[in-house]
Amino acid sequence: MKKILKILTTIVKTCFAIVIVTFIIAVCIQRFSNNKLSFMNYRIFTVVTGSMVPKYVVGDVLISKKTDPYKIKKGDTISYLGNSGSFNGKIVTHEVINIEKDKDNNLLFHTKGLANLIEDPIVTSNQIYGVVIHKVLILSWIYKMVSTKVGMLFLIIIPLIFIISSEIISSLIDKEEERRKINCQ
């Protein structure tokens, strides 16, 4: 029984640690760097509005990769830093609906949220963080779950109680075995 408890505890601890560490790293990179940092040209973003429904919903965690602006094409989903109007200072993830060049041959990107009726302000190459390459399902699920009271309970509090309880029980069992060994001598 003790071996099974230790194996179960080790598995739960390992899984819990991996999930929590991954989530914390993702959140820290995103929050504390104000998305100025990237890891090997990759960035993590969380969808905060419904502008890209049905492709992405609120809480989805997306990975974007820095891409040469000349390789971006119509239909790509890009993440960029807005610099005008209601987009100013906000990170936006929308689909490229058209690309043109200005008189100096600089690329200008027309973007729009799938659920939006109106096109975004023009996006220049220097605003673009990257092209969305993947939606991380497990991090999206964790983010959505932890954002609710029930999710917080099942993903954080109950596993934490289980780990602490199993450590206490394991410690008590070890002490009882030592006491019995001493009494048997």
Coordinates of C-alpha atoms in Angstrom, one line a residue:
M1 CA 0.0 0.0 0.0
K2 CA 2.8 2.4 0.9
K3 CA 4.6 1.8 -2.4
I4 CA 1.4 2.4 -4.4
L5 CA 0.8 5.6 -2.4
K6 CA 4.4 6.8 -3.1
I7 CA 4.1 6.0 -6.8
L8 CA 0.8 7.8 -7.1
T9 CA 2.1 10.8 -5.2
T10 CA 5.2 10.9 -7.4
I11 CA 3.1 10.8 -10.6
V12 CA 0.7 13.5 -9.4
K13 CA 3.5 15.7 -8.1
T14 CA 5.4 15.4 -11.4
C15 CA 2.3 16.1 -13.6
F16 CA 1.3 19.0 -11.3
A17 CA 4.8 20.5 -11.3
I18 CA 5.1 20.3 -15.1
V19 CA 1.7 21.9 -15.7
I20 CA 2.2 24.6 -13.1
V21 CA 5.8 25.5 -14.1
T22 CA 4.8 25.6 -17.8
F23 CA 1.8 27.8 -17.0
I24 CA 3.8 30.1 -14.7
I25 CA 6.6 30.5 -17.3
A26 CA 4.1 31.3 -20.0
V27 CA 2.3 33.8 -17.8
C28 CA 5.5 35.4 -16.6
I29 CA 6.9 35.8 -20.1
Q30 CA 3.6 37.3 -21.2
R31 CA 2.9 39.6 -18.3
F32 CA 6.2 40.8 -16.9
S33 CA 7.9 41.5 -20.2
N34 CA 4.8 43.2 -21.7
N35 CA 5.5 40.8 -24.5
K36 CA 8.8 42.4 -25.3
L37 CA 10.6 39.2 -24.7
S38 CA 10.5 36.2 -27.0
F39 CA 12.0 32.8 -26.6
M40 CA 13.8 31.8 -29.8
N41 CA 11.6 34.1 -31.8
Y42 CA 8.4 32.6 -30.2
R43 CA 5.9 34.5 -28.1
I44 CA 2.8 33.4 -26.1
F45 CA -0.4 35.4 -26.2
T46 CA -3.8 34.9 -24.6
V47 CA -7.0 35.8 -26.4
V48 CA -8.9 38.3 -24.4
T49 CA -11.8 39.2 -26.7
G50 CA -14.2 37.4 -29.0
S51 CA -13.0 39.2 -32.2
M52 CA -11.6 36.0 -33.7
V53 CA -14.5 33.6 -33.0
P54 CA -14.9 30.9 -34.2
K55 CA -11.2 30.3 -34.8
Y56 CA -10.0 31.5 -31.4
V57 CA -12.1 32.1 -28.3
V58 CA -11.5 34.1 -25.1
G59 CA -8.8 32.2 -23.0
D60 CA -7.1 30.5 -25.9
V61 CA -3.3 30.5 -25.6
L62 CA -1.6 31.1 -28.9
I63 CA 2.0 30.8 -29.9
S64 CA 3.3 33.2 -32.6
K65 CA 6.6 33.1 -34.4
K66 CA 8.6 36.1 -35.6
T67 CA 8.4 36.0 -39.4
D68 CA 9.9 38.0 -42.2
P69 CA 7.1 40.4 -43.1
Y70 CA 7.5 39.6 -46.8
K71 CA 6.6 36.0 -46.0
I72 CA 3.3 37.0 -44.4
K73 CA 0.4 36.3 -46.7
K74 CA -3.3 37.1 -46.9
G75 CA -5.2 34.8 -44.5
D76 CA -2.4 34.5 -42.0
T77 CA -3.3 35.4 -38.4
I78 CA -0.8 37.8 -36.9
S79 CA -0.1 39.3 -33.5
Y80 CA 0.9 42.9 -33.5
L81 CA 1.1 46.0 -31.2
G82 CA -1.6 48.5 -32.0
N83 CA -0.5 52.1 -32.3
S84 CA -3.7 54.1 -33.0
G85 CA -7.2 54.6 -31.9
S86 CA -8.7 52.0 -29.5
F87 CA -5.8 49.6 -30.5
N88 CA -3.1 51.9 -29.1
G89 CA -0.8 50.0 -26.8
K90 CA -2.8 46.8 -27.1
I91 CA -1.6 43.5 -28.5
V92 CA -4.0 42.4 -31.2
T93 CA -4.3 39.0 -32.9
H94 CA -6.3 39.3 -36.2
E95 CA -6.3 37.9 -39.7
V96 CA -4.5 39.6 -42.6
I97 CA -7.1 40.5 -45.2
N98 CA -4.9 42.4 -47.6
I99 CA -1.3 43.5 -48.1
E100 CA -0.1 46.6 -50.0
K101 CA 2.9 48.8 -50.3
D102 CA 3.2 52.5 -49.6
K103 CA 5.1 55.0 -51.8
D104 CA 8.4 54.0 -50.1
N105 CA 7.8 50.3 -50.8
N106 CA 7.0 49.5 -47.2
L107 CA 4.5 46.8 -46.4
L108 CA 1.1 47.8 -45.1
F109 CA -1.1 45.1 -43.6
H110 CA -4.9 45.3 -43.5
T111 CA -6.2 43.2 -40.7
K112 CA -9.6 42.4 -39.2
G113 CA -11.0 40.1 -36.5
L114 CA -13.2 37.4 -37.9
A115 CA -16.2 38.5 -35.8
N116 CA -15.6 42.2 -36.5
L117 CA -17.4 44.2 -39.2
I118 CA -14.8 46.9 -39.4
E119 CA -11.1 46.6 -40.5
D120 CA -8.3 47.5 -38.0
P121 CA -6.1 50.5 -38.5
I122 CA -3.3 49.8 -40.9
V123 CA -0.5 47.7 -39.5
T124 CA 3.2 48.3 -40.5
S125 CA 6.0 45.7 -40.4
N126 CA 7.6 47.1 -37.3
Q127 CA 4.4 46.6 -35.3
I128 CA 4.2 42.8 -36.0
Y129 CA 5.2 40.4 -33.3
G130 CA 4.7 37.3 -35.5
V131 CA 2.4 34.9 -37.2
V132 CA 0.2 32.6 -35.1
I133 CA 1.5 29.1 -35.6
H134 CA -0.3 27.1 -32.9
K135 CA -3.1 27.1 -30.3
V136 CA -1.8 25.4 -27.2
L137 CA -4.9 23.3 -26.2
I138 CA -3.6 22.2 -22.8
L139 CA -2.6 25.8 -21.7
S140 CA -5.8 27.1 -23.2
W141 CA -7.8 24.6 -21.1
I142 CA -5.7 25.3 -18.0
Y143 CA -6.1 29.1 -18.4
K144 CA -9.9 28.8 -18.9
M145 CA -10.2 26.4 -15.9
V146 CA -8.1 28.4 -13.5
S147 CA -10.1 31.5 -14.4
T148 CA -13.1 29.9 -12.7
K149 CA -13.6 29.1 -9.0
V150 CA -14.4 25.4 -9.8
G151 CA -11.3 25.2 -12.0
M152 CA -9.1 26.8 -9.4
L153 CA -10.4 24.3 -6.9
F154 CA -9.8 21.2 -9.1
L155 CA -6.6 22.2 -10.7
I156 CA -4.8 24.0 -7.9
I157 CA -6.3 23.6 -4.4
I158 CA -7.3 19.8 -4.5
P159 CA -4.0 18.7 -6.0
L160 CA -2.1 20.9 -3.5
I161 CA -4.1 19.4 -0.6
F162 CA -3.4 15.9 -2.0
I163 CA 0.3 16.5 -2.2
I164 CA 0.5 18.0 1.3
S165 CA -1.7 15.2 2.7
S166 CA 0.4 12.5 1.1
E167 CA 3.6 14.0 2.4
I168 CA 2.2 14.2 5.9
I169 CA 0.8 10.6 5.7
S170 CA 4.1 9.3 4.3
S171 CA 6.1 11.1 7.0
L172 CA 3.8 9.6 9.7
I173 CA 4.1 6.1 8.3
D174 CA 7.9 6.4 8.2
K175 CA 7.9 7.6 11.9
E176 CA 5.6 4.8 12.9
E177 CA 7.9 2.2 11.2
E178 CA 10.9 3.7 13.0
R179 CA 9.1 3.5 16.3
R180 CA 8.1 -0.1 15.7
K181 CA 11.7 -1.0 14.8
I182 CA 13.0 0.6 18.0
N183 CA 10.3 -1.1 20.1
C184 CA 11.1 -4.5 18.5
Q185 CA 14.8 -4.3 19.5

